Amino acid sequence: MSNYHEKELETMPRESLEKLQLKRLQTLVEYVYEKCDFYHKKMDEAGIKPSDIKSLGDLKKLPFTTKQDLRDNYPYGMFSAPTNEIVRIHASSGTTGKLTVAGYTQNDIDVWSTVMARSFAACDCSNDSIVNVAYGYGLFTGGLGAHYGSERLGALTIPASSGNSKRQLQMFKDFKVTTLCCTPSYALYLADEMKNEGYSLSDLSLKQGLFGAEPWSEEMRVQIEKKLGLKAYNIYGLSEIIGPGVSIECEYQNGSHIWEDHFLPEIIDPKTLEPMGYGHQGELVFTTISKTGMPLLRYRTRDLCSLIDEPCKCGRTHVRMTKVIGRSDDMLIIGGVNVFPSQIESALFSMKGIEPHYQIIVDRINNLDKLEIQVEIEDELFSDEVKNLQNLKSQLEKNVSSAISISVKIHFVSRGTIERSIGKAVRVVDKRRI
């Protein structure tokens, strides 16, 4: 049976939910038009007035917002509330050197705490849970987002932050931690450290993990669950929208429920920018319909996924999003072929003996793109006959090449060779840009 934090809101009939969405959307559009010069100007240029929003279908009339808009209006130009009403700032780093800033009023912190508490409950957490928050604290939203949600749920919360892995494992054992929050990459790193430090699954009390902040495959989920002895849930969010807690998987793990009473989702064609229906893969767009500090209209996340509107067995009525397969702006184009790292990961982890650590290296030699993948394999395989190792390598190259439609070279390396990360793993090295 599902746990809920706000059952009435999480399971409300679609008709009631859509009425609430429209009311909040209309209030939001009027609010940003009056309070934010950026949106006032954008809407005037588009010939849109707040009174033009009469139905949810009118959402498509509103202008898009992009990360570049946030950079161009750094630091406070996107705020709809004055700084004396802003109680928190988070920010993410960008390639330009300027931070992408997000401002929060107390209302926004309350919304964030609530959706994170819902997210923990959806993963079968309760006030009996002992939550180890191993996301980074600070300007990154992961640590404090999980922290506030865990406390709102009433769980015992350990603000461990990332790093110092030996101490993390000691706390897992001594404090009988039930719930781990971190990136999937760091979860695998902790699994490696468990082995190195001599811990076994019987030493731990882990039941579930909320993993996010980077794309990860189903095969990677299997590895994490096996190595840490827990149920691994995908949590989604981004600092521009609120942070982690925009959506979460429930016990059935068939897509992540978007908390639609706070975040209004769309899928658009990233090329034509036209809205797409349920089940169609495209770019995810959000409108924040309950925020007051820095609410955003139709923010283009660049994340590629689709929306699922079929009823979920958990009873929640909020639509689900499929796992993000990549980003429209992070997609690799190799020899004219579109390639996402998640495709490669799925092909790699489908074979036995492959450790869940790899790095994709793209280079251009004699004007031709070349793709090489360094993959860690289990120590025992290195003691196999050369013929067996070569057969495994050939099969792996065949699997990956088939998945992405281009040839690839695989290089096996021993356990621990590829640099570990306590945050987001560096999966791709594109030497063509260096």
Tab-separated table of C-alpha atoms in Angstrom:
chain	number	residue	atom	x	y	z
A	1	MET	CA	0.000	0.000	0.000
A	2	SER	CA	1.308	3.415	-0.943
A	3	ASN	CA	2.495	6.005	1.542
A	4	TYR	CA	1.272	9.551	0.989
A	5	HIS	CA	2.246	12.886	2.493
A	6	GLU	CA	-0.793	14.807	1.195
A	7	LYS	CA	-3.109	12.079	-0.018
A	8	GLU	CA	-6.010	14.358	-0.982
A	9	LEU	CA	-3.795	16.463	-3.264
A	10	GLU	CA	-1.746	13.563	-4.600
A	11	THR	CA	-4.834	11.565	-5.602
A	12	MET	CA	-7.294	14.311	-6.558
A	13	PRO	CA	-9.452	13.673	-9.663
A	14	ARG	CA	-7.954	15.032	-12.900
A	15	GLU	CA	-10.845	17.441	-13.380
A	16	SER	CA	-10.243	19.004	-9.963
A	17	LEU	CA	-6.484	19.062	-10.520
A	18	GLU	CA	-6.861	20.834	-13.862
A	19	LYS	CA	-9.185	23.447	-12.313
A	20	LEU	CA	-6.534	24.117	-9.662
A	21	GLN	CA	-3.821	24.306	-12.333
A	22	LEU	CA	-5.781	26.840	-14.389
A	23	LYS	CA	-6.510	29.017	-11.367
A	24	ARG	CA	-2.850	28.996	-10.342
A	25	LEU	CA	-1.674	29.582	-13.921
A	26	GLN	CA	-3.910	32.624	-14.317
A	27	THR	CA	-2.717	34.027	-10.979
A	28	LEU	CA	0.915	33.380	-11.940
A	29	VAL	CA	0.683	35.058	-15.365
A	30	GLU	CA	-0.861	38.169	-13.862
A	31	TYR	CA	1.726	38.172	-11.086
A	32	VAL	CA	4.821	37.952	-13.316
A	33	TYR	CA	3.349	40.463	-15.785
A	34	GLU	CA	3.043	42.992	-12.969
A	35	LYS	CA	6.140	42.113	-10.944
A	36	CYS	CA	8.844	41.071	-13.441
A	37	ASP	CA	10.028	43.511	-16.120
A	38	PHE	CA	11.448	40.635	-18.165
A	39	TYR	CA	8.081	38.888	-18.499
A	40	HIS	CA	6.163	42.140	-18.944
A	41	LYS	CA	8.333	42.939	-21.946
A	42	LYS	CA	8.248	39.366	-23.301
A	43	MET	CA	4.468	39.168	-23.118
A	44	ASP	CA	4.032	42.591	-24.685
A	45	GLU	CA	6.315	41.563	-27.561
A	46	ALA	CA	4.210	38.424	-28.040
A	47	GLY	CA	0.977	40.432	-27.893
A	48	ILE	CA	-0.254	38.505	-24.839
A	49	LYS	CA	-2.112	39.904	-21.835
A	50	PRO	CA	-2.879	37.992	-18.625
A	51	SER	CA	-6.576	38.110	-19.489
A	52	ASP	CA	-5.862	36.017	-22.612
A	53	ILE	CA	-5.244	32.917	-20.469
A	54	LYS	CA	-8.724	31.419	-20.259
A	55	SER	CA	-7.880	27.699	-20.405
A	56	LEU	CA	-4.901	25.372	-19.924
A	57	GLY	CA	-4.753	25.169	-23.713
A	58	ASP	CA	-3.806	28.853	-23.744
A	59	LEU	CA	-0.483	27.950	-22.091
A	60	LYS	CA	1.030	27.602	-25.585
A	61	LYS	CA	0.415	31.329	-26.195
A	62	LEU	CA	2.955	32.259	-23.527
A	63	PRO	CA	6.633	32.841	-24.375
A	64	PHE	CA	9.329	30.290	-23.570
A	65	THR	CA	12.059	30.936	-21.013
A	66	THR	CA	15.588	29.573	-21.511
A	67	LYS	CA	18.714	29.217	-19.433
A	68	GLN	CA	20.236	31.976	-21.564
A	69	ASP	CA	17.490	34.323	-20.324
A	70	LEU	CA	18.600	33.580	-16.762
A	71	ARG	CA	22.226	34.294	-17.669
A	72	ASP	CA	21.344	37.501	-19.503
A	73	ASN	CA	19.401	38.775	-16.483
A	74	TYR	CA	21.994	37.765	-13.866
A	75	PRO	CA	21.744	38.101	-10.929
A	76	TYR	CA	18.275	39.410	-9.965
A	77	GLY	CA	16.603	40.300	-13.256
A	78	MET	CA	14.359	37.205	-13.300
A	79	PHE	CA	13.034	37.740	-9.775
A	80	SER	CA	9.372	38.633	-9.359
A	81	ALA	CA	9.779	39.341	-5.646
A	82	PRO	CA	12.012	42.077	-4.157
A	83	THR	CA	15.209	40.910	-2.472
A	84	ASN	CA	13.803	41.721	0.976
A	85	GLU	CA	11.274	38.920	0.387
A	86	ILE	CA	13.899	36.474	-0.930
A	87	VAL	CA	15.176	34.281	1.905
A	88	ARG	CA	17.452	31.896	-0.038
A	89	ILE	CA	19.547	31.792	-3.189
A	90	HIS	CA	20.741	28.653	-4.920
A	91	ALA	CA	22.755	28.573	-8.107
A	92	SER	CA	24.269	26.197	-10.612
A	93	SER	CA	27.478	26.744	-12.505
A	94	GLY	CA	27.500	27.221	-16.250
A	95	THR	CA	29.966	27.093	-19.125
A	96	THR	CA	29.990	30.891	-19.400
A	97	GLY	CA	31.409	31.379	-15.905
A	98	LYS	CA	28.245	33.110	-14.668
A	99	LEU	CA	26.046	31.295	-12.185
A	100	THR	CA	22.467	30.440	-13.014
A	101	VAL	CA	20.696	31.947	-10.024
A	102	ALA	CA	17.432	30.839	-8.391
A	103	GLY	CA	15.748	32.934	-5.682
A	104	TYR	CA	13.341	31.531	-3.082
A	105	THR	CA	10.760	33.249	-0.899
A	106	GLN	CA	9.586	31.543	2.290
A	107	ASN	CA	6.579	30.367	0.266
A	108	ASP	CA	8.950	28.673	-2.198
A	109	ILE	CA	10.904	26.960	0.576
A	110	ASP	CA	7.594	25.649	1.945
A	111	VAL	CA	6.563	24.370	-1.510
A	112	TRP	CA	9.956	22.708	-1.937
A	113	SER	CA	9.821	21.064	1.485
A	114	THR	CA	6.326	19.793	0.734
A	115	VAL	CA	7.067	18.257	-2.676
A	116	MET	CA	10.211	16.638	-1.277
A	117	ALA	CA	8.247	15.216	1.657
A	118	ARG	CA	5.750	13.810	-0.871
A	119	SER	CA	8.672	12.346	-2.796
A	120	PHE	CA	10.097	10.593	0.261
A	121	ALA	CA	6.654	9.204	1.103
A	122	ALA	CA	6.242	7.896	-2.463
A	123	CYS	CA	9.433	5.872	-1.900
A	124	ASP	CA	7.918	4.276	1.209
A	125	CYS	CA	9.707	6.557	3.677
A	126	SER	CA	8.033	7.734	6.883
A	127	ASN	CA	8.837	9.421	10.180
A	128	ASP	CA	10.463	6.113	11.165
A	129	SER	CA	13.054	6.477	8.379
A	130	ILE	CA	16.688	7.421	9.020
A	131	VAL	CA	17.805	9.486	6.037
A	132	ASN	CA	21.445	10.038	5.057
A	133	VAL	CA	21.652	13.060	2.740
A	134	ALA	CA	24.870	12.614	0.743
A	135	TYR	CA	24.101	15.220	-1.891
A	136	GLY	CA	26.311	18.290	-1.666
A	137	TYR	CA	25.127	21.133	0.557
A	138	GLY	CA	25.599	24.759	-0.473
A	139	LEU	CA	24.609	26.506	-3.701
A	140	PHE	CA	23.745	23.121	-5.242
A	141	THR	CA	20.078	22.378	-4.494
A	142	GLY	CA	20.459	18.651	-3.816
A	143	GLY	CA	21.539	18.635	-0.174
A	144	LEU	CA	19.212	21.217	1.337
A	145	GLY	CA	16.277	20.111	-0.840
A	146	ALA	CA	16.469	16.536	0.431
A	147	HIS	CA	17.204	17.782	3.959
A	148	TYR	CA	14.137	20.004	4.223
A	149	GLY	CA	11.867	17.343	2.705
A	150	SER	CA	13.120	14.660	5.074
A	151	GLU	CA	12.569	16.902	8.068
A	152	ARG	CA	9.115	17.929	6.807
A	153	LEU	CA	8.239	14.221	6.665
A	154	GLY	CA	9.446	13.860	10.253
A	155	ALA	CA	12.283	11.472	9.441
A	156	LEU	CA	15.570	11.417	11.334
A	157	THR	CA	17.822	13.413	8.998
A	158	ILE	CA	21.620	13.148	8.764
A	159	PRO	CA	23.201	16.089	6.854
A	160	ALA	CA	26.232	14.057	5.758
A	161	SER	CA	26.847	15.942	2.487
A	162	SER	CA	29.102	14.328	-0.118
A	163	GLY	CA	32.596	12.964	0.384
A	164	ASN	CA	34.396	11.315	3.316
A	165	SER	CA	33.069	7.962	2.193
A	166	LYS	CA	34.598	5.926	5.012
A	167	ARG	CA	32.678	8.005	7.518
A	168	GLN	CA	29.502	7.677	5.431
A	169	LEU	CA	29.749	3.881	5.605
A	170	GLN	CA	30.454	3.990	9.337
A	171	MET	CA	27.304	6.091	9.810
A	172	PHE	CA	25.286	3.700	7.640
A	173	LYS	CA	26.217	0.905	10.025
A	174	ASP	CA	26.141	2.704	13.387
A	175	PHE	CA	23.076	4.900	12.810
A	176	LYS	CA	21.175	2.122	10.982
A	177	VAL	CA	20.506	4.377	8.009
A	178	THR	CA	17.456	3.259	5.998
A	179	THR	CA	17.463	5.848	3.212
A	180	LEU	CA	20.300	7.168	1.051
A	181	CYS	CA	20.106	10.340	-1.040
A	182	CYS	CA	22.916	10.994	-3.525
A	183	THR	CA	23.833	10.828	-7.204
A	184	PRO	CA	23.770	7.335	-8.736
A	185	SER	CA	27.478	7.707	-9.486
A	186	TYR	CA	28.252	8.303	-5.828
A	187	ALA	CA	26.050	5.356	-4.831
A	188	LEU	CA	28.248	3.101	-6.966
A	189	TYR	CA	31.358	4.703	-5.503
A	190	LEU	CA	30.080	3.925	-2.000
A	191	ALA	CA	29.416	0.346	-3.112
A	192	ASP	CA	33.066	0.074	-4.199
A	193	GLU	CA	34.217	1.524	-0.873
A	194	MET	CA	32.046	-1.011	0.971
A	195	LYS	CA	33.985	-3.782	-0.719
A	196	ASN	CA	37.329	-2.105	-0.038
A	197	GLU	CA	36.507	-1.480	3.641
A	198	GLY	CA	35.188	-4.977	4.247
A	199	TYR	CA	31.521	-4.144	4.808
A	200	SER	CA	28.828	-6.620	3.832
A	201	LEU	CA	25.126	-6.032	3.157
A	202	SER	CA	24.340	-7.638	6.526
A	203	ASP	CA	26.107	-4.670	8.194
A	204	LEU	CA	23.598	-2.228	6.686
A	205	SER	CA	19.909	-1.426	7.156
A	206	LEU	CA	19.357	0.341	3.827
A	207	LYS	CA	15.864	0.030	2.347
A	208	GLN	CA	15.668	2.706	-0.337
A	209	GLY	CA	17.747	5.273	-2.179
A	210	LEU	CA	16.623	8.492	-3.896
A	211	PHE	CA	19.091	9.018	-6.720
A	212	GLY	CA	19.187	11.860	-9.223
A	213	ALA	CA	21.041	14.914	-10.597
A	214	GLU	CA	22.337	12.925	-13.579
A	215	PRO	CA	20.835	10.522	-16.147
A	216	TRP	CA	21.156	6.825	-15.299
A	217	SER	CA	19.970	3.680	-16.982
A	218	GLU	CA	17.844	0.750	-15.817
A	219	GLU	CA	20.957	-1.407	-15.969
A	220	MET	CA	22.697	0.984	-13.583
A	221	ARG	CA	19.688	0.733	-11.265
A	222	VAL	CA	20.103	-3.049	-11.154
A	223	GLN	CA	23.785	-2.654	-10.233
A	224	ILE	CA	23.035	-0.178	-7.425
A	225	GLU	CA	20.250	-2.292	-5.970
A	226	LYS	CA	22.399	-5.413	-6.047
A	227	LYS	CA	25.489	-3.784	-4.545
A	228	LEU	CA	23.739	-1.730	-1.820
A	229	GLY	CA	20.794	-4.021	-1.074
A	230	LEU	CA	18.121	-1.351	-1.442
A	231	LYS	CA	15.350	-0.249	-3.802
A	232	ALA	CA	16.650	2.524	-6.056
A	233	TYR	CA	14.236	5.334	-6.969
A	234	ASN	CA	14.778	7.987	-9.610
A	235	ILE	CA	14.175	11.540	-8.378
A	236	TYR	CA	14.113	14.461	-10.800
A	237	GLY	CA	14.490	18.190	-10.449
A	238	LEU	CA	16.470	21.222	-11.487
A	239	SER	CA	17.455	24.342	-9.590
A	240	GLU	CA	15.701	26.690	-12.021
A	241	ILE	CA	12.343	25.042	-11.292
A	242	ILE	CA	12.871	24.387	-7.557
A	243	GLY	CA	15.536	21.686	-7.104
A	244	PRO	CA	14.999	17.964	-6.473
A	245	GLY	CA	11.390	16.943	-5.918
A	246	VAL	CA	9.826	18.073	-9.194
A	247	SER	CA	9.011	14.398	-9.818
A	248	ILE	CA	9.650	11.015	-8.228
A	249	GLU	CA	9.035	7.351	-8.903
A	250	CYS	CA	6.491	5.538	-6.734
A	251	GLU	CA	6.723	1.902	-5.629
A	252	TYR	CA	5.805	0.698	-9.143
A	253	GLN	CA	8.761	2.538	-10.742
A	254	ASN	CA	6.962	3.058	-14.049
A	255	GLY	CA	7.821	6.695	-14.642
A	256	SER	CA	8.133	9.573	-12.162
A	257	HIS	CA	5.060	11.405	-10.892
A	258	ILE	CA	5.293	15.149	-11.547
A	259	TRP	CA	3.736	17.206	-8.747
A	260	GLU	CA	1.413	18.937	-11.190
A	261	ASP	CA	-0.292	21.191	-8.669
A	262	HIS	CA	3.038	23.048	-8.499
A	263	PHE	CA	4.806	22.337	-11.814
A	264	LEU	CA	2.818	22.379	-15.049
A	265	PRO	CA	4.554	20.125	-17.610
A	266	GLU	CA	4.597	20.127	-21.402
A	267	ILE	CA	6.472	18.154	-24.037
A	268	ILE	CA	7.519	20.131	-27.114
A	269	ASP	CA	9.311	19.296	-30.337
A	270	PRO	CA	12.792	20.805	-29.701
A	271	LYS	CA	13.035	21.846	-33.353
A	272	THR	CA	9.561	23.226	-34.150
A	273	LEU	CA	8.784	24.163	-30.504
A	274	GLU	CA	5.236	22.885	-31.035
A	275	PRO	CA	3.509	21.071	-28.132
A	276	MET	CA	3.380	17.275	-28.414
A	277	GLY	CA	0.849	14.850	-26.941
A	278	TYR	CA	1.219	12.217	-24.262
A	279	GLY	CA	3.519	9.363	-25.210
A	280	HIS	CA	5.586	11.420	-27.658
A	281	GLN	CA	9.254	11.901	-26.862
A	282	GLY	CA	10.430	15.485	-26.875
A	283	GLU	CA	11.785	18.274	-24.690
A	284	LEU	CA	10.326	18.754	-21.222
A	285	VAL	CA	9.025	22.256	-20.421
A	286	PHE	CA	7.801	23.499	-17.026
A	287	THR	CA	5.735	26.414	-15.774
A	288	THR	CA	6.008	26.933	-12.002
A	289	ILE	CA	2.441	27.742	-10.935
A	290	SER	CA	2.935	28.189	-7.184
A	291	LYS	CA	6.316	29.914	-6.816
A	292	THR	CA	6.630	33.612	-5.934
A	293	GLY	CA	10.385	34.367	-5.789
A	294	MET	CA	11.459	33.455	-9.305
A	295	PRO	CA	8.527	31.777	-11.044
A	296	LEU	CA	9.175	30.745	-14.639
A	297	LEU	CA	6.902	30.568	-17.677
A	298	ARG	CA	7.442	27.621	-20.009
A	299	TYR	CA	11.036	26.949	-19.017
A	300	ARG	CA	12.856	24.769	-21.537
A	301	THR	CA	14.715	22.154	-19.512
A	302	ARG	CA	16.464	20.611	-22.579
A	303	ASP	CA	15.743	17.211	-20.996
A	304	LEU	CA	14.317	14.639	-23.397
A	305	CYS	CA	11.532	12.321	-22.221
A	306	SER	CA	7.805	11.692	-22.675
A	307	LEU	CA	4.722	12.036	-20.457
A	308	ILE	CA	2.510	9.137	-19.353
A	309	ASP	CA	-1.143	9.850	-18.600
A	310	GLU	CA	-2.362	6.291	-17.934
A	311	PRO	CA	-3.562	5.756	-14.335
A	312	CYS	CA	-0.926	4.469	-11.924
A	313	LYS	CA	-1.625	1.578	-9.562
A	314	CYS	CA	-0.350	3.658	-6.635
A	315	GLY	CA	-3.456	5.858	-6.843
A	316	ARG	CA	-1.649	9.108	-7.626
A	317	THR	CA	-3.324	11.017	-10.439
A	318	HIS	CA	-0.412	13.285	-11.378
A	319	VAL	CA	1.076	12.463	-14.783
A	320	ARG	CA	4.386	10.641	-14.976
A	321	MET	CA	7.505	11.378	-16.973
A	322	THR	CA	9.718	8.668	-18.403
A	323	LYS	CA	13.365	8.599	-17.449
A	324	VAL	CA	15.367	11.351	-19.129
A	325	ILE	CA	17.363	9.755	-21.943
A	326	GLY	CA	19.611	12.758	-22.417
A	327	ARG	CA	19.554	16.455	-23.108
A	328	SER	CA	18.843	18.102	-26.426
A	329	ASP	CA	21.915	20.284	-25.904
A	330	ASP	CA	24.177	17.481	-24.549
A	331	MET	CA	23.520	15.042	-27.351
A	332	LEU	CA	26.683	13.813	-29.047
A	333	ILE	CA	26.799	13.989	-32.833
A	334	ILE	CA	29.378	11.453	-33.991
A	335	GLY	CA	29.887	11.051	-37.707
A	336	GLY	CA	26.500	12.673	-38.259
A	337	VAL	CA	24.698	10.237	-35.935
A	338	ASN	CA	22.891	11.397	-32.787
A	339	VAL	CA	24.167	9.482	-29.764
A	340	PHE	CA	23.139	9.689	-26.098
A	341	PRO	CA	25.426	8.324	-23.366
A	342	SER	CA	22.435	6.489	-21.861
A	343	GLN	CA	22.208	4.325	-24.990
A	344	ILE	CA	25.827	3.282	-24.557
A	345	GLU	CA	25.371	2.635	-20.835
A	346	SER	CA	22.424	0.308	-21.419
A	347	ALA	CA	24.373	-1.709	-23.973
A	348	LEU	CA	27.439	-1.959	-21.706
A	349	PHE	CA	25.633	-3.079	-18.574
A	350	SER	CA	23.606	-5.718	-20.388
A	351	MET	CA	26.604	-8.057	-20.211
A	352	LYS	CA	27.968	-9.925	-17.212
A	353	GLY	CA	31.381	-9.088	-15.844
A	354	ILE	CA	31.155	-5.376	-16.641
A	355	GLU	CA	31.719	-3.027	-13.723
A	356	PRO	CA	29.383	0.041	-13.658
A	357	HIS	CA	32.203	2.483	-14.412
A	358	TYR	CA	33.044	3.681	-17.898
A	359	GLN	CA	34.162	6.715	-19.877
A	360	ILE	CA	33.291	7.682	-23.445
A	361	ILE	CA	36.089	9.349	-25.402
A	362	VAL	CA	35.300	11.074	-28.688
A	363	ASP	CA	38.111	12.253	-30.966
A	364	ARG	CA	38.588	13.374	-34.557
A	365	ILE	CA	41.415	11.678	-36.450
A	366	ASN	CA	42.136	12.443	-40.113
A	367	ASN	CA	38.844	14.393	-40.221
A	368	LEU	CA	36.862	11.357	-39.075
A	369	ASP	CA	35.064	11.045	-35.733
A	370	LYS	CA	36.223	8.123	-33.591
A	371	LEU	CA	34.503	6.676	-30.544
A	372	GLU	CA	36.383	4.819	-27.821
A	373	ILE	CA	34.969	3.533	-24.550
A	374	GLN	CA	37.042	2.622	-21.528
A	375	VAL	CA	35.228	0.030	-19.431
A	376	GLU	CA	36.131	-1.490	-16.087
A	377	ILE	CA	35.691	-5.250	-15.791
A	378	GLU	CA	35.724	-7.599	-12.843
A	379	ASP	CA	39.215	-8.557	-11.642
A	380	GLU	CA	38.579	-12.249	-12.260
A	381	LEU	CA	38.126	-11.651	-15.986
A	382	PHE	CA	41.726	-10.452	-16.350
A	383	SER	CA	42.871	-13.908	-15.285
A	384	ASP	CA	40.794	-15.506	-18.054
A	385	GLU	CA	42.352	-16.761	-21.242
A	386	VAL	CA	43.135	-14.032	-23.769
A	387	LYS	CA	40.718	-15.666	-26.176
A	388	ASN	CA	37.800	-15.320	-23.721
A	389	LEU	CA	38.632	-11.693	-23.037
A	390	GLN	CA	38.803	-10.962	-26.761
A	391	ASN	CA	35.447	-12.641	-27.312
A	392	LEU	CA	33.872	-10.510	-24.567
A	393	LYS	CA	35.389	-7.370	-26.084
A	394	SER	CA	34.125	-8.250	-29.559
A	395	GLN	CA	30.621	-8.992	-28.290
A	396	LEU	CA	30.532	-5.749	-26.332
A	397	GLU	CA	31.664	-3.721	-29.353
A	398	LYS	CA	28.964	-5.427	-31.387
A	399	ASN	CA	26.267	-4.664	-28.796
A	400	VAL	CA	27.194	-0.995	-28.448
A	401	SER	CA	27.646	-0.488	-32.198
A	402	SER	CA	24.225	-2.033	-32.781
A	403	ALA	CA	22.630	0.250	-30.164
A	404	ILE	CA	24.025	3.508	-31.555
A	405	SER	CA	24.523	2.608	-35.251
A	406	ILE	CA	28.204	3.533	-35.408
A	407	SER	CA	31.400	1.539	-34.882
A	408	VAL	CA	33.133	1.723	-31.511
A	409	LYS	CA	36.366	0.533	-29.914
A	410	ILE	CA	36.233	-0.931	-26.411
A	411	HIS	CA	39.232	-0.882	-24.076
A	412	PHE	CA	39.066	-2.939	-20.885
A	413	VAL	CA	40.670	-1.501	-17.758
A	414	SER	CA	40.946	-2.916	-14.245
A	415	ARG	CA	38.733	-1.985	-11.320
A	416	GLY	CA	39.428	1.486	-9.918
A	417	THR	CA	41.122	2.807	-13.078
A	418	ILE	CA	38.381	5.283	-14.037
A	419	GLU	CA	38.231	8.320	-11.760
A	420	ARG	CA	35.359	8.208	-9.265
A	421	SER	CA	33.137	11.165	-8.489
A	422	ILE	CA	31.300	12.159	-5.319
A	423	GLY	CA	28.950	14.229	-7.473
A	424	LYS	CA	28.056	13.919	-11.122
A	425	ALA	CA	30.306	11.506	-12.978
A	426	VAL	CA	32.293	12.723	-15.996
A	427	ARG	CA	31.045	10.174	-18.521
A	428	VAL	CA	32.125	11.904	-21.752
A	429	VAL	CA	35.453	13.377	-22.839
A	430	ASP	CA	35.032	15.057	-26.207
A	431	LYS	CA	38.497	15.878	-27.471
A	432	ARG	CA	37.059	17.491	-30.610
A	433	ARG	CA	36.262	20.577	-28.530
A	434	ILE	CA	39.643	20.819	-26.832
